[in-house]
Amino acid sequence: MANQNYKTLDSVTVADVEALGIPTELAGKLHGELTRIVRNYGSATPQTWHHISKELLSPNLPFSFHQMMYYGCYKDFGPDPPAWLPDPKTARLTNIGQLLERRGKEFLGSKYEDPISSFSDFQRFSVSDQEVFWKTILEEMNISFSVPPECILRESPSHPGGQWLPGARVNPAKNCLSLRKRTLSDVAIIWQSEGNDEAPVEKMTCQELRESVWEVAYALESLGLEKGSAIAIDMPMDVNSVVIYLAIVLAGYVVVSIADSFAPSEISTRLILSKAKAIFTQDFIPRGEKKIPLYSRVVEAHSPMAIVIPNRASSLSIELRDDDISWPDFLDRVKDSKGLEFVAVEQPIVAFTNILFSSGTTGDPKAIPWTLLTPFKAAADGWCHMDIKNGDVVAWPTNLGWMMGPWLVYAPLLNGASIALYNGSPLGSGFAKFVQDAKVTMLGVIPSIVRTWKAKNSPDGYDWSTIRSYMILVALAPLVRHLAWMNIFG
């Protein structure tokens, strides 16, 4: 464990601080502040870390000093020490805090004290009484079923792990478009394209999202594909791909998620395994001054019929195969249906809604099917663990080809929040500016970004100066209250 390699805070000396490359005068000042905090709050309490992080640490100090303080404070905590513990007022404002304030005594009886003190008891309750817990969470998220489940979990020898929500019929996309937590004028998606960083962010309201999804759903039906057919998406994570994703699900088809970085052979493998009947793609992907071809890769993969979207233009600049369709022509097939609500196709909870794939780095890619239940588990994780709620703006640089892509569609929309999408590289100042301009309240950092921070000349393998610069840029966005940080320390 990393924290076992550090001293407790009451054992840290001025010389220890100097050894990190901090000048003597500053080391003495920092040690004096540390001594004051430890004297007032102890050497290993949540209050200690709160005051250290607020009063002692700053981005200008070496990261090694941050580590010394953090692991020193939580030296005896265990293998997974917390980065932050909320104060009682903040805890009560969270989704779980508000739920426990209303129903804590009902769930826990006399054990209930307050959201923080009773959190562990509530966690145990979520396992011991899954029927009540999951029924409550689905109600909190206002999930609507056309046929409600017979129960939450039915134990069955023929179904290892049991049957979840048996008998239920539902459509996750319909729930994403519902107005139970929003109004038509609320913003559903906020986006910006790299290169347009000085322009105002673009926004799509709930009404515009609903009408766009309905339009694409009608156009999909015009293709005459059998319900339940697999339809692939090989596109960047942008507003069009979100609309297409929801339309495929709303119309009763199955999404096949393919990362836009894949080579033709990788695309072909996924199309063959999923038996996809059609694919949505773009002509190219702009990256700075470059145009990365995408449609040509799909053609080389011998894809089925492709619907091709022009990127940042009103028309395509490439020639299509005979059976392929341009995006404008695709939508023109149902121009008389524009603005008409599409009746969602409700299906059994065990029906497939998305086929993802393993990366294939250690062998052939393996299909990972999502049933109609999975979107609600993704949203529940967002509600419980990330505290996503109405009015939040969630940004997570990702792609539909990875599981966080579909998660980013469902977790915000099913919880009444907005999706924030940056169509470009998340590694520069343009993305950090977008985080500010879009007023992002929950920001995800993923391994694909972290891998770019690795540096051979760093003792622990990471370029901490780059990480620090990136985090300083992000920190300039004052509304970010949640930072979902994947474990990059091993």
CSV table of C-alpha atoms in Angstrom, one decimal:
chain,number,residue,atom,x,y,z
A,1,MET,CA,0.0,0.0,0.0
A,2,ALA,CA,1.3,3.4,-1.0
A,3,ASN,CA,0.4,5.0,2.4
A,4,GLN,CA,2.7,2.6,4.3
A,5,ASN,CA,5.7,4.2,2.6
A,6,TYR,CA,5.0,7.6,4.3
A,7,LYS,CA,5.4,9.0,7.8
A,8,THR,CA,2.4,10.0,9.9
A,9,LEU,CA,1.9,13.8,9.8
A,10,ASP,CA,3.0,14.3,13.4
A,11,SER,CA,6.4,12.7,12.5
A,12,VAL,CA,7.1,14.8,9.4
A,13,THR,CA,10.1,17.2,9.9
A,14,VAL,CA,11.3,20.3,8.1
A,15,ALA,CA,14.1,18.2,6.7
A,16,ASP,CA,11.5,15.8,5.2
A,17,VAL,CA,9.8,18.7,3.4
A,18,GLU,CA,13.1,20.2,2.2
A,19,ALA,CA,14.0,16.8,0.8
A,20,LEU,CA,11.2,17.2,-1.8
A,21,GLY,CA,13.0,20.1,-3.3
A,22,ILE,CA,11.2,22.8,-1.4
A,23,PRO,CA,13.4,25.8,-0.3
A,24,THR,CA,14.3,26.0,3.4
A,25,GLU,CA,12.3,29.1,4.2
A,26,LEU,CA,9.1,27.8,2.5
A,27,ALA,CA,9.7,24.3,4.0
A,28,GLY,CA,9.8,25.9,7.5
A,29,LYS,CA,6.6,27.9,6.8
A,30,LEU,CA,4.7,24.8,5.5
A,31,HIS,CA,5.9,22.7,8.5
A,32,GLY,CA,4.7,25.4,10.9
A,33,GLU,CA,1.2,25.4,9.2
A,34,LEU,CA,1.1,21.6,9.3
A,35,THR,CA,2.0,21.6,13.0
A,36,ARG,CA,-0.8,24.0,13.7
A,37,ILE,CA,-3.3,21.9,11.9
A,38,VAL,CA,-2.2,18.7,13.5
A,39,ARG,CA,-2.3,20.4,17.0
A,40,ASN,CA,-5.9,21.6,16.4
A,41,TYR,CA,-7.4,18.6,14.6
A,42,GLY,CA,-5.1,15.6,15.2
A,43,SER,CA,-2.7,13.9,12.8
A,44,ALA,CA,-5.2,11.6,11.1
A,45,THR,CA,-8.8,12.8,11.0
A,46,PRO,CA,-11.1,13.9,8.2
A,47,GLN,CA,-10.9,17.5,9.6
A,48,THR,CA,-7.1,17.3,9.3
A,49,TRP,CA,-7.2,16.5,5.6
A,50,HIS,CA,-9.9,19.1,5.0
A,51,HIS,CA,-7.8,21.9,6.5
A,52,ILE,CA,-4.6,20.6,4.8
A,53,SER,CA,-6.2,20.6,1.4
A,54,LYS,CA,-7.8,24.0,1.9
A,55,GLU,CA,-5.1,25.9,3.7
A,56,LEU,CA,-1.8,24.2,3.0
A,57,LEU,CA,-1.7,22.7,-0.4
A,58,SER,CA,-1.6,24.6,-3.7
A,59,PRO,CA,-0.9,23.6,-7.3
A,60,ASN,CA,2.5,25.4,-7.2
A,61,LEU,CA,3.9,22.9,-4.6
A,62,PRO,CA,5.5,19.7,-5.8
A,63,PHE,CA,3.1,16.8,-6.2
A,64,SER,CA,5.4,14.7,-3.9
A,65,PHE,CA,4.4,17.1,-1.1
A,66,HIS,CA,0.7,16.6,-1.8
A,67,GLN,CA,1.4,12.8,-1.7
A,68,MET,CA,3.3,13.1,1.6
A,69,MET,CA,0.4,15.0,3.2
A,70,TYR,CA,-2.3,12.7,1.9
A,71,TYR,CA,-0.8,9.4,2.6
A,72,GLY,CA,0.6,10.7,5.9
A,73,CYS,CA,-2.9,11.7,7.0
A,74,TYR,CA,-4.4,8.4,6.0
A,75,LYS,CA,-1.5,6.2,6.8
A,76,ASP,CA,-3.6,3.8,9.0
A,77,PHE,CA,-6.9,4.2,7.2
A,78,GLY,CA,-6.5,1.1,4.9
A,79,PRO,CA,-5.9,0.3,1.3
A,80,ASP,CA,-8.4,2.8,-0.1
A,81,PRO,CA,-8.2,6.1,1.7
A,82,PRO,CA,-10.7,8.9,0.8
A,83,ALA,CA,-9.7,12.0,-1.1
A,84,TRP,CA,-12.5,14.0,0.4
A,85,LEU,CA,-15.2,13.7,3.1
A,86,PRO,CA,-18.2,16.0,3.0
A,87,ASP,CA,-19.2,18.2,5.8
A,88,PRO,CA,-22.7,17.5,7.2
A,89,LYS,CA,-24.4,20.4,5.3
A,90,THR,CA,-22.9,19.2,1.9
A,91,ALA,CA,-23.8,15.6,2.7
A,92,ARG,CA,-27.5,16.5,3.2
A,93,LEU,CA,-27.7,18.1,-0.2
A,94,THR,CA,-26.6,14.9,-2.1
A,95,ASN,CA,-29.1,12.5,-3.6
A,96,ILE,CA,-28.5,9.9,-1.0
A,97,GLY,CA,-28.4,12.6,1.8
A,98,GLN,CA,-31.8,13.9,0.8
A,99,LEU,CA,-33.2,10.4,0.6
A,100,LEU,CA,-31.9,9.5,4.0
A,101,GLU,CA,-33.2,12.7,5.5
A,102,ARG,CA,-36.7,11.8,4.3
A,103,ARG,CA,-36.7,8.0,4.8
A,104,GLY,CA,-33.6,7.1,6.9
A,105,LYS,CA,-35.6,6.0,9.9
A,106,GLU,CA,-37.9,4.0,7.7
A,107,PHE,CA,-35.0,2.1,6.2
A,108,LEU,CA,-32.7,1.8,9.3
A,109,GLY,CA,-35.0,2.3,12.2
A,110,SER,CA,-33.4,3.5,15.4
A,111,LYS,CA,-29.9,3.0,13.9
A,112,TYR,CA,-30.4,6.1,11.7
A,113,GLU,CA,-28.6,9.2,12.9
A,114,ASP,CA,-27.6,11.4,9.9
A,115,PRO,CA,-26.5,10.9,6.2
A,116,ILE,CA,-22.7,10.6,7.1
A,117,SER,CA,-22.9,8.6,10.4
A,118,SER,CA,-25.5,6.2,8.9
A,119,PHE,CA,-24.0,5.9,5.4
A,120,SER,CA,-22.3,2.5,6.1
A,121,ASP,CA,-25.6,1.1,7.6
A,122,PHE,CA,-27.4,2.3,4.5
A,123,GLN,CA,-24.9,0.6,2.3
A,124,ARG,CA,-25.5,-2.7,4.1
A,125,PHE,CA,-29.2,-2.1,3.8
A,126,SER,CA,-28.8,-1.8,0.0
A,127,VAL,CA,-27.5,-5.3,-0.1
A,128,SER,CA,-29.7,-7.0,2.6
A,129,ASP,CA,-33.0,-5.5,1.3
A,130,GLN,CA,-32.5,-5.2,-2.4
A,131,GLU,CA,-36.3,-5.2,-3.1
A,132,VAL,CA,-36.8,-2.0,-1.1
A,133,PHE,CA,-33.5,-0.4,-2.1
A,134,TRP,CA,-33.8,-0.8,-5.9
A,135,LYS,CA,-37.5,0.0,-6.0
A,136,THR,CA,-36.7,3.3,-4.2
A,137,ILE,CA,-33.8,4.2,-6.5
A,138,LEU,CA,-36.0,3.5,-9.6
A,139,GLU,CA,-38.7,5.7,-8.1
A,140,GLU,CA,-36.1,8.5,-7.3
A,141,MET,CA,-35.1,8.5,-11.0
A,142,ASN,CA,-38.7,8.4,-12.1
A,143,ILE,CA,-38.2,5.4,-14.4
A,144,SER,CA,-41.4,4.6,-16.3
A,145,PHE,CA,-42.3,1.0,-17.4
A,146,SER,CA,-45.0,0.2,-19.9
A,147,VAL,CA,-45.4,-3.0,-17.9
A,148,PRO,CA,-44.0,-2.8,-14.4
A,149,PRO,CA,-41.8,-5.5,-13.0
A,150,GLU,CA,-43.3,-8.3,-11.0
A,151,CYS,CA,-40.6,-7.8,-8.4
A,152,ILE,CA,-37.1,-6.5,-8.2
A,153,LEU,CA,-35.1,-9.7,-8.0
A,154,ARG,CA,-36.4,-13.3,-8.5
A,155,GLU,CA,-34.1,-16.0,-7.4
A,156,SER,CA,-34.0,-18.8,-10.0
A,157,PRO,CA,-31.8,-21.9,-10.4
A,158,SER,CA,-31.9,-21.4,-14.2
A,159,HIS,CA,-30.7,-17.8,-13.9
A,160,PRO,CA,-27.4,-17.5,-12.0
A,161,GLY,CA,-27.6,-14.3,-10.0
A,162,GLY,CA,-31.4,-14.3,-10.3
A,163,GLN,CA,-33.8,-12.4,-12.7
A,164,TRP,CA,-33.8,-8.6,-12.3
A,165,LEU,CA,-37.1,-6.8,-12.9
A,166,PRO,CA,-38.8,-9.9,-14.3
A,167,GLY,CA,-41.8,-9.3,-16.5
A,168,ALA,CA,-41.0,-5.6,-17.1
A,169,ARG,CA,-41.3,-4.0,-20.5
A,170,VAL,CA,-39.6,-0.7,-21.1
A,171,ASN,CA,-37.7,1.6,-23.5
A,172,PRO,CA,-34.7,3.4,-22.0
A,173,ALA,CA,-34.6,6.0,-24.8
A,174,LYS,CA,-38.2,7.0,-24.1
A,175,ASN,CA,-37.2,7.5,-20.4
A,176,CYS,CA,-34.3,9.7,-21.5
A,177,LEU,CA,-36.7,11.9,-23.5
A,178,SER,CA,-39.3,12.1,-20.7
A,179,LEU,CA,-40.1,15.4,-19.0
A,180,ARG,CA,-40.6,14.1,-15.5
A,181,LYS,CA,-37.5,16.0,-14.3
A,182,ARG,CA,-37.3,18.7,-17.0
A,183,THR,CA,-39.2,21.1,-19.2
A,184,LEU,CA,-39.1,21.4,-23.0
A,185,SER,CA,-36.9,24.4,-22.8
A,186,ASP,CA,-34.3,22.9,-20.5
A,187,VAL,CA,-30.9,22.2,-22.1
A,188,ALA,CA,-30.2,18.5,-22.8
A,189,ILE,CA,-26.9,18.7,-24.7
A,190,ILE,CA,-24.1,21.3,-24.7
A,191,TRP,CA,-21.3,21.1,-27.2
A,192,GLN,CA,-18.3,22.8,-28.8
A,193,SER,CA,-16.0,21.8,-31.7
A,194,GLU,CA,-12.3,22.2,-31.5
A,195,GLY,CA,-11.2,25.2,-33.5
A,196,ASN,CA,-14.3,27.1,-32.5
A,197,ASP,CA,-13.2,27.6,-29.0
A,198,GLU,CA,-13.8,31.4,-28.9
A,199,ALA,CA,-17.4,31.0,-30.1
A,200,PRO,CA,-20.3,30.5,-27.7
A,201,VAL,CA,-21.1,26.9,-26.8
A,202,GLU,CA,-23.9,25.4,-28.7
A,203,LYS,CA,-27.0,24.0,-27.0
A,204,MET,CA,-29.9,21.6,-27.7
A,205,THR,CA,-33.0,21.9,-25.7
A,206,CYS,CA,-35.1,18.9,-24.6
A,207,GLN,CA,-37.7,19.8,-27.2
A,208,GLU,CA,-35.0,19.9,-29.9
A,209,LEU,CA,-33.5,16.6,-28.7
A,210,ARG,CA,-36.9,14.9,-28.7
A,211,GLU,CA,-37.8,16.1,-32.2
A,212,SER,CA,-34.4,15.2,-33.6
A,213,VAL,CA,-34.6,11.7,-32.1
A,214,TRP,CA,-38.1,11.1,-33.4
A,215,GLU,CA,-37.1,12.2,-36.9
A,216,VAL,CA,-34.2,9.8,-37.0
A,217,ALA,CA,-36.4,7.0,-35.6
A,218,TYR,CA,-38.9,7.5,-38.3
A,219,ALA,CA,-36.1,7.5,-40.9
A,220,LEU,CA,-34.8,4.3,-39.5
A,221,GLU,CA,-38.2,2.6,-39.8
A,222,SER,CA,-38.2,3.6,-43.5
A,223,LEU,CA,-35.2,1.4,-44.1
A,224,GLY,CA,-37.5,-1.7,-43.5
A,225,LEU,CA,-35.2,-3.5,-41.1
A,226,GLU,CA,-36.6,-6.1,-38.8
A,227,LYS,CA,-37.1,-5.0,-35.2
A,228,GLY,CA,-34.2,-6.1,-33.1
A,229,SER,CA,-31.7,-5.7,-35.9
A,230,ALA,CA,-28.2,-4.5,-35.1
A,231,ILE,CA,-27.3,-1.0,-36.3
A,232,ALA,CA,-23.7,0.2,-35.9
A,233,ILE,CA,-22.4,3.6,-35.0
A,234,ASP,CA,-18.8,4.5,-36.0
A,235,MET,CA,-18.6,8.2,-35.2
A,236,PRO,CA,-17.0,10.6,-32.8
A,237,MET,CA,-19.0,11.3,-29.6
A,238,ASP,CA,-20.9,14.3,-30.8
A,239,VAL,CA,-24.5,15.6,-30.8
A,240,ASN,CA,-25.4,13.6,-33.9
A,241,SER,CA,-24.1,10.3,-32.5
A,242,VAL,CA,-26.2,10.9,-29.3
A,243,VAL,CA,-29.3,11.6,-31.3
A,244,ILE,CA,-28.7,8.5,-33.5
A,245,TYR,CA,-28.0,6.3,-30.5
A,246,LEU,CA,-31.3,7.3,-28.8
A,247,ALA,CA,-33.2,6.9,-32.1
A,248,ILE,CA,-31.9,3.3,-32.6
A,249,VAL,CA,-33.0,2.4,-29.1
A,250,LEU,CA,-36.3,4.2,-29.3
A,251,ALA,CA,-37.2,2.4,-32.5
A,252,GLY,CA,-36.5,-1.0,-31.1
A,253,TYR,CA,-33.2,-1.8,-32.7
A,254,VAL,CA,-29.8,-2.7,-31.1
A,255,VAL,CA,-26.8,-0.3,-31.2
A,256,VAL,CA,-23.4,-1.7,-32.1
A,257,SER,CA,-20.8,0.6,-30.6
A,258,ILE,CA,-17.6,1.0,-32.6
A,259,ALA,CA,-14.8,3.4,-31.7
A,260,ASP,CA,-14.0,5.9,-34.3
A,261,SER,CA,-10.2,5.2,-34.0
A,262,PHE,CA,-10.5,1.6,-35.2
A,263,ALA,CA,-8.8,0.3,-38.4
A,264,PRO,CA,-10.9,-1.3,-41.1
A,265,SER,CA,-10.1,-4.9,-39.9
A,266,GLU,CA,-11.3,-4.1,-36.4
A,267,ILE,CA,-14.5,-2.5,-37.8
A,268,SER,CA,-15.1,-5.5,-39.9
A,269,THR,CA,-14.7,-7.9,-37.0
A,270,ARG,CA,-17.3,-6.1,-35.0
A,271,LEU,CA,-19.7,-5.8,-37.8
A,272,ILE,CA,-19.5,-9.5,-38.6
A,273,LEU,CA,-19.8,-10.6,-34.9
A,274,SER,CA,-22.9,-8.4,-34.4
A,275,LYS,CA,-24.5,-9.1,-37.7
A,276,ALA,CA,-25.1,-5.4,-38.2
A,277,LYS,CA,-27.6,-4.5,-41.0
A,278,ALA,CA,-26.5,-0.8,-41.3
A,279,ILE,CA,-23.9,1.6,-40.0
A,280,PHE,CA,-23.9,5.3,-39.2
A,281,THR,CA,-20.6,7.1,-39.9
A,282,GLN,CA,-19.0,10.4,-41.0
A,283,ASP,CA,-17.1,11.4,-44.0
A,284,PHE,CA,-14.0,12.4,-42.0
A,285,ILE,CA,-12.9,13.6,-38.5
A,286,PRO,CA,-11.2,17.0,-38.3
A,287,ARG,CA,-8.2,17.2,-36.0
A,288,GLY,CA,-6.6,20.6,-36.3
A,289,GLU,CA,-5.6,21.1,-39.9
A,290,LYS,CA,-6.0,17.4,-40.7
A,291,LYS,CA,-8.9,15.4,-42.0
A,292,ILE,CA,-8.9,11.8,-40.7
A,293,PRO,CA,-10.9,9.6,-43.1
A,294,LEU,CA,-13.7,7.6,-41.5
A,295,TYR,CA,-16.1,6.6,-44.2
A,296,SER,CA,-13.3,5.1,-46.3
A,297,ARG,CA,-12.4,2.8,-43.4
A,298,VAL,CA,-16.0,1.7,-43.2
A,299,VAL,CA,-16.0,0.9,-46.9
A,300,GLU,CA,-12.7,-1.0,-46.6
A,301,ALA,CA,-14.3,-3.0,-43.8
A,302,HIS,CA,-17.0,-4.1,-46.3
A,303,SER,CA,-19.8,-2.7,-44.1
A,304,PRO,CA,-23.5,-3.1,-44.8
A,305,MET,CA,-25.4,0.0,-45.9
A,306,ALA,CA,-23.9,3.2,-44.5
A,307,ILE,CA,-25.7,6.4,-43.6
A,308,VAL,CA,-22.9,9.0,-44.0
A,309,ILE,CA,-23.0,12.3,-42.1
A,310,PRO,CA,-21.0,15.3,-43.4
A,311,ASN,CA,-18.8,16.8,-40.7
A,312,ARG,CA,-19.3,20.5,-40.1
A,313,ALA,CA,-20.7,21.0,-43.6
A,314,SER,CA,-24.1,20.9,-45.2
A,315,SER,CA,-23.2,18.4,-47.9
A,316,LEU,CA,-20.7,15.6,-48.5
A,317,SER,CA,-17.5,16.1,-50.4
A,318,ILE,CA,-17.0,12.4,-51.2
A,319,GLU,CA,-18.6,9.9,-53.4
A,320,LEU,CA,-20.7,7.2,-51.8
A,321,ARG,CA,-21.2,3.5,-52.7
A,322,ASP,CA,-24.3,2.8,-54.6
A,323,ASP,CA,-26.4,1.5,-51.6
A,324,ASP,CA,-25.1,4.1,-49.1
A,325,ILE,CA,-27.2,7.2,-48.1
A,326,SER,CA,-26.1,10.7,-47.3
A,327,TRP,CA,-27.5,12.1,-44.0
A,328,PRO,CA,-29.6,14.8,-45.7
A,329,ASP,CA,-31.2,12.2,-48.0
A,330,PHE,CA,-31.8,9.9,-45.1
A,331,LEU,CA,-33.7,12.5,-43.2
A,332,ASP,CA,-35.5,13.7,-46.4
A,333,ARG,CA,-37.2,10.3,-46.5
A,334,VAL,CA,-39.5,11.3,-43.6
A,335,LYS,CA,-39.7,15.0,-44.0
A,336,ASP,CA,-43.5,14.8,-43.6
A,337,SER,CA,-43.0,13.3,-40.1
A,338,LYS,CA,-40.9,16.2,-38.8
A,339,GLY,CA,-42.1,17.2,-35.3
A,340,LEU,CA,-44.4,14.2,-34.9
A,341,GLU,CA,-43.8,12.1,-31.8
A,342,PHE,CA,-42.5,8.6,-32.4
A,343,VAL,CA,-44.2,5.9,-30.4
A,344,ALA,CA,-41.4,4.1,-28.5
A,345,VAL,CA,-41.0,0.3,-29.0
A,346,GLU,CA,-41.4,-1.2,-25.6
A,347,GLN,CA,-39.5,-4.5,-25.1
A,348,PRO,CA,-38.9,-7.1,-22.4
A,349,ILE,CA,-36.2,-6.1,-19.9
A,350,VAL,CA,-34.0,-9.0,-21.1
A,351,ALA,CA,-33.9,-7.7,-24.7
A,352,PHE,CA,-30.6,-6.4,-26.0
A,353,THR,CA,-30.1,-2.7,-26.5
A,354,ASN,CA,-26.3,-2.3,-27.1
A,355,ILE,CA,-23.5,-4.5,-28.2
A,356,LEU,CA,-20.1,-3.3,-27.0
A,357,PHE,CA,-16.8,-5.1,-27.4
A,358,SER,CA,-13.7,-5.8,-25.5
A,359,SER,CA,-10.6,-3.9,-26.8
A,360,GLY,CA,-9.1,-7.0,-28.5
A,361,THR,CA,-5.7,-6.2,-27.2
A,362,THR,CA,-5.2,-9.6,-25.6
A,363,GLY,CA,-7.1,-11.6,-28.3
A,364,ASP,CA,-10.1,-11.4,-30.5
A,365,PRO,CA,-12.6,-8.8,-29.4
A,366,LYS,CA,-15.5,-10.3,-27.4
A,367,ALA,CA,-19.1,-9.0,-27.6
A,368,ILE,CA,-20.4,-7.5,-24.4
A,369,PRO,CA,-24.2,-7.2,-24.8
A,370,TRP,CA,-26.3,-4.7,-22.7
A,371,THR,CA,-29.9,-5.6,-22.0
A,372,LEU,CA,-32.5,-3.0,-21.4
A,373,LEU,CA,-31.7,-3.2,-17.7
A,374,THR,CA,-28.1,-2.0,-18.1
A,375,PRO,CA,-29.0,1.7,-18.9
A,376,PHE,CA,-30.9,2.0,-15.6
A,377,LYS,CA,-27.9,0.5,-13.7
A,378,ALA,CA,-25.7,3.1,-15.4
A,379,ALA,CA,-28.1,5.8,-14.3
A,380,ALA,CA,-28.4,4.4,-10.8
A,381,ASP,CA,-24.6,4.5,-10.5
A,382,GLY,CA,-24.7,8.1,-11.6
A,383,TRP,CA,-27.4,8.9,-9.0
A,384,CYS,CA,-25.9,7.1,-6.1
A,385,HIS,CA,-22.1,7.3,-6.6
A,386,MET,CA,-21.6,10.5,-8.6
A,387,ASP,CA,-24.6,12.4,-7.3
A,388,ILE,CA,-25.9,13.5,-10.7
A,389,LYS,CA,-29.1,15.4,-10.4
A,390,ASN,CA,-31.3,17.8,-12.2
A,391,GLY,CA,-29.4,20.8,-13.5
A,392,ASP,CA,-26.0,19.2,-13.5
A,393,VAL,CA,-23.8,19.3,-16.6
A,394,VAL,CA,-21.7,16.1,-17.1
A,395,ALA,CA,-18.6,16.0,-19.3
A,396,TRP,CA,-16.6,12.8,-19.8
A,397,PRO,CA,-14.3,12.6,-22.8
A,398,THR,CA,-15.1,9.3,-24.4
A,399,ASN,CA,-16.5,7.5,-27.4
A,400,LEU,CA,-19.5,5.2,-28.0
A,401,GLY,CA,-17.1,2.4,-28.7
A,402,TRP,CA,-16.2,2.3,-25.0
A,403,MET,CA,-18.7,1.6,-22.2
A,404,MET,CA,-18.4,5.2,-20.9
A,405,GLY,CA,-20.0,6.4,-24.1
A,406,PRO,CA,-23.4,4.8,-23.6
A,407,TRP,CA,-23.0,5.6,-19.9
A,408,LEU,CA,-22.7,9.2,-20.8
A,409,VAL,CA,-25.9,9.1,-22.8
A,410,TYR,CA,-27.9,7.5,-20.1
A,411,ALA,CA,-26.6,8.7,-16.7
A,412,PRO,CA,-27.2,12.4,-17.2
A,413,LEU,CA,-30.4,12.2,-19.2
A,414,LEU,CA,-32.1,9.7,-16.9
A,415,ASN,CA,-31.2,11.9,-14.0
A,416,GLY,CA,-32.4,15.2,-15.5
A,417,ALA,CA,-28.9,16.5,-16.2
A,418,SER,CA,-27.2,17.8,-19.4
A,419,ILE,CA,-24.5,16.1,-21.5
A,420,ALA,CA,-21.5,18.2,-22.3
A,421,LEU,CA,-19.6,17.1,-25.5
A,422,TYR,CA,-16.3,18.5,-26.8
A,423,ASN,CA,-15.7,17.5,-30.4
A,424,GLY,CA,-11.9,17.4,-30.4
A,425,SER,CA,-8.9,16.6,-28.3
A,426,PRO,CA,-9.5,17.0,-24.5
A,427,LEU,CA,-5.8,17.6,-23.9
A,428,GLY,CA,-5.5,21.3,-24.6
A,429,SER,CA,-6.7,24.6,-23.3
A,430,GLY,CA,-9.7,24.5,-25.7
A,431,PHE,CA,-11.2,21.7,-23.7
A,432,ALA,CA,-10.5,23.4,-20.4
A,433,LYS,CA,-12.2,26.6,-21.7
A,434,PHE,CA,-15.2,24.5,-22.8
A,435,VAL,CA,-15.5,23.1,-19.3
A,436,GLN,CA,-15.8,26.6,-18.0
A,437,ASP,CA,-18.1,27.9,-20.7
A,438,ALA,CA,-20.4,24.9,-20.5
A,439,LYS,CA,-20.5,25.3,-16.7
A,440,VAL,CA,-19.6,21.7,-16.2
A,441,THR,CA,-20.5,20.4,-12.7
A,442,MET,CA,-19.2,16.8,-13.1
A,443,LEU,CA,-16.0,16.1,-15.1
A,444,GLY,CA,-14.6,12.6,-15.8
A,445,VAL,CA,-10.9,11.9,-16.5
A,446,ILE,CA,-10.3,8.6,-18.2
A,447,PRO,CA,-7.3,6.3,-18.8
A,448,SER,CA,-6.9,7.3,-22.4
A,449,ILE,CA,-6.1,10.8,-21.3
A,450,VAL,CA,-3.9,9.7,-18.4
A,451,ARG,CA,-1.9,7.5,-20.7
A,452,THR,CA,-0.8,10.6,-22.6
A,453,TRP,CA,0.7,12.0,-19.4
A,454,LYS,CA,3.2,9.2,-19.0
A,455,ALA,CA,6.8,10.2,-19.1
A,456,LYS,CA,9.8,8.0,-19.2
A,457,ASN,CA,12.0,10.4,-17.2
A,458,SER,CA,9.6,10.6,-14.3
A,459,PRO,CA,10.4,8.3,-11.3
A,460,ASP,CA,6.8,7.0,-11.2
A,461,GLY,CA,6.2,7.1,-14.9
A,462,TYR,CA,4.0,10.2,-15.1
A,463,ASP,CA,4.6,13.7,-16.3
A,464,TRP,CA,3.3,15.5,-13.2
A,465,SER,CA,3.9,19.0,-14.6
A,466,THR,CA,1.5,18.3,-17.5
A,467,ILE,CA,-1.0,16.7,-15.1
A,468,ARG,CA,-0.7,19.7,-12.7
A,469,SER,CA,-1.1,22.2,-15.6
A,470,TYR,CA,-4.2,20.3,-16.9
A,471,MET,CA,-5.8,20.2,-13.4
A,472,ILE,CA,-5.1,23.9,-12.8
A,473,LEU,CA,-6.9,24.7,-16.1
A,474,VAL,CA,-9.9,22.6,-15.0
A,475,ALA,CA,-9.9,24.1,-11.6
A,476,LEU,CA,-10.5,27.4,-13.1
A,477,ALA,CA,-14.1,26.2,-13.8
A,478,PRO,CA,-15.6,27.1,-10.4
A,479,LEU,CA,-18.8,25.0,-10.9
A,480,VAL,CA,-17.0,21.7,-11.1
A,481,ARG,CA,-18.1,20.0,-7.9
A,482,HIS,CA,-17.4,16.4,-8.9
A,483,LEU,CA,-14.2,15.1,-10.5
A,484,ALA,CA,-14.4,11.4,-11.4
A,485,TRP,CA,-10.8,10.4,-11.3
A,486,MET,CA,-9.7,7.0,-12.5
A,487,ASN,CA,-7.0,5.3,-10.3
A,488,ILE,CA,-3.7,6.3,-12.0
A,489,PHE,CA,-1.4,5.6,-9.1
A,490,GLY,CA,-1.4,1.8,-9.6
